[in-house]
Short mmCIF file of C-alpha atoms in Angstrom, two decimals:
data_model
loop_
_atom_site.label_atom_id
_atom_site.label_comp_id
_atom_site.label_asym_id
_atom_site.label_seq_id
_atom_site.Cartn_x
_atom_site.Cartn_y
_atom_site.Cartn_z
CA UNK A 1 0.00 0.00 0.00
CA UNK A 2 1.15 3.26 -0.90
CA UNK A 3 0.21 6.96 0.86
CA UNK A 4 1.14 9.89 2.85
CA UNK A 5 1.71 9.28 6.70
CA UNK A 6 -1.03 11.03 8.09
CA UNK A 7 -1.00 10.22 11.69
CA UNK A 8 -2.21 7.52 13.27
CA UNK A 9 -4.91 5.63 16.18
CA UNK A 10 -5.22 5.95 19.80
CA UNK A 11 -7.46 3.27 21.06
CA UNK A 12 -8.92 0.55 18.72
CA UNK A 13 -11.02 1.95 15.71
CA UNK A 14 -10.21 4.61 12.86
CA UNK A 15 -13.25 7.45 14.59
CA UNK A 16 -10.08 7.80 16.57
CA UNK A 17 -7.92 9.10 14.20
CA UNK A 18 -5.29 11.73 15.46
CA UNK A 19 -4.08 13.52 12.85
CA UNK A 20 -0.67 14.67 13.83
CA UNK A 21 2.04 13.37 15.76
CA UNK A 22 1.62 11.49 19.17
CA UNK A 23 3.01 9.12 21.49
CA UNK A 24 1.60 5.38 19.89
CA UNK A 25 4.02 3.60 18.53
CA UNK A 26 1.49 0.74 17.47
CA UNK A 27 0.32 2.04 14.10
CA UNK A 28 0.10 4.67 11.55
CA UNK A 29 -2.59 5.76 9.15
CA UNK A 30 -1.83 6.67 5.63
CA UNK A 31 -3.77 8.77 3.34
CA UNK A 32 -4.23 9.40 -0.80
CA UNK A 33 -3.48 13.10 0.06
CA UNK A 34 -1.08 14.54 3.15
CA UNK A 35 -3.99 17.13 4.42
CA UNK A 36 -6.12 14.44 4.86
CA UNK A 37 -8.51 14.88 7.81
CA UNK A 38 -11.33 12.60 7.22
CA UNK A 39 -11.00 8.70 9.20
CA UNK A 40 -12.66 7.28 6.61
CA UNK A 41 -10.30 7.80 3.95
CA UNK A 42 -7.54 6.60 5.89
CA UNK A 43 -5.73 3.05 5.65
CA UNK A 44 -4.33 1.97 9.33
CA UNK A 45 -1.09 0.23 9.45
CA UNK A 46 0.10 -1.59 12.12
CA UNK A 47 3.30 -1.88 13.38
CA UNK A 48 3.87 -4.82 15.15
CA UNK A 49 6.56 -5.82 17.48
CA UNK A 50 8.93 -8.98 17.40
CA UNK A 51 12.23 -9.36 15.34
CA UNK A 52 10.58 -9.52 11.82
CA UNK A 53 9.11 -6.39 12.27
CA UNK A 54 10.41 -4.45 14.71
CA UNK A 55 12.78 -2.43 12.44
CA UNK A 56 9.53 -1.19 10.66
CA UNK A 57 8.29 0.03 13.45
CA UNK A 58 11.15 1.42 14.39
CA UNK A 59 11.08 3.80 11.52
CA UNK A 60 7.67 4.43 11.37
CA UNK A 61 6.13 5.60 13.93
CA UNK A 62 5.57 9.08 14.83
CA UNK A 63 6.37 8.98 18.52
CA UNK A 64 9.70 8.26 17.72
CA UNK A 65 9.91 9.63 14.44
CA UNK A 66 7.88 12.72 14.35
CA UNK A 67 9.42 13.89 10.92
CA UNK A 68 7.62 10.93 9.20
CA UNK A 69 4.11 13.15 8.96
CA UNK A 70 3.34 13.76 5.37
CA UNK A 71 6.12 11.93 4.32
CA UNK A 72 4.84 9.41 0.82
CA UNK A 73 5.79 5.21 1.75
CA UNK A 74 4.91 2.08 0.43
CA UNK A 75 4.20 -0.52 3.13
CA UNK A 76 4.31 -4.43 2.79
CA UNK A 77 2.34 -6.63 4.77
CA UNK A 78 -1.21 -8.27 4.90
CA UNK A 79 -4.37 -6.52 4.13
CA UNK A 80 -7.30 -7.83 5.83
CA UNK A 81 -9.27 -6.32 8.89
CA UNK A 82 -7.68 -3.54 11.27
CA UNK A 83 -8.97 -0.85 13.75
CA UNK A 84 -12.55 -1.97 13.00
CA UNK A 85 -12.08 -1.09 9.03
CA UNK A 86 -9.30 -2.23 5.68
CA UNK A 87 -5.86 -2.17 7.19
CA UNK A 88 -2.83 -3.79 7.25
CA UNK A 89 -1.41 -6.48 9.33
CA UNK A 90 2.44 -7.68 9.84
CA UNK A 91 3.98 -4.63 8.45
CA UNK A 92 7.79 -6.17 7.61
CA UNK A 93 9.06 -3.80 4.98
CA UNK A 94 8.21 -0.01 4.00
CA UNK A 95 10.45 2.19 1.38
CA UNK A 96 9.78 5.90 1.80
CA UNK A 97 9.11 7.26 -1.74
#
């Protein structure tokens, strides 16, 4: 999946949206467009911890990495149900466009 790193989800569905910077390290959201503000045009990423994908998250998130919002990246990993809408599941590999 490819998009702009719009922010990402405190708690456990995408009406929670925070667009901006924060301190979850669990997931982002990317967006079509950077100046997205609307939840349901966003696609949540996790970022999952463990050895196979802890350098993705590593790089990722905004609470570590708040210079990542806006920036374009393609993600790898499995589509399928997240944060109560489409998402994306074991996030191993991303490449910042």
């Amino acid at each position: 999946v490819v998009g702009y790193i719009v922010g990402y989800i405190k708690g456990t569905a995408y009406a929670n949206t925070i667009f901006g910077t924060g301190d979850v390290e669990s997931n982002i959201v990317i967006a079509s467009i950077p100046d997205e503000t609307d939840p349901y045009n966003i696609v949540p990423i996790q970022l999952s911890t463990g050895s196979t994908y802890a350098p993705t998250r590593s790089a990722l998130n905004l609470s570590l990495h708040p210079e990542n919002l806006f920036r374009k990246v393609a993600v790898f990993g499995k589509i399928c149900p997240y944060m109560r809408t489409a998402g994306m599941k074991n996030t191993r590999n991303y490449k910042f466009i």
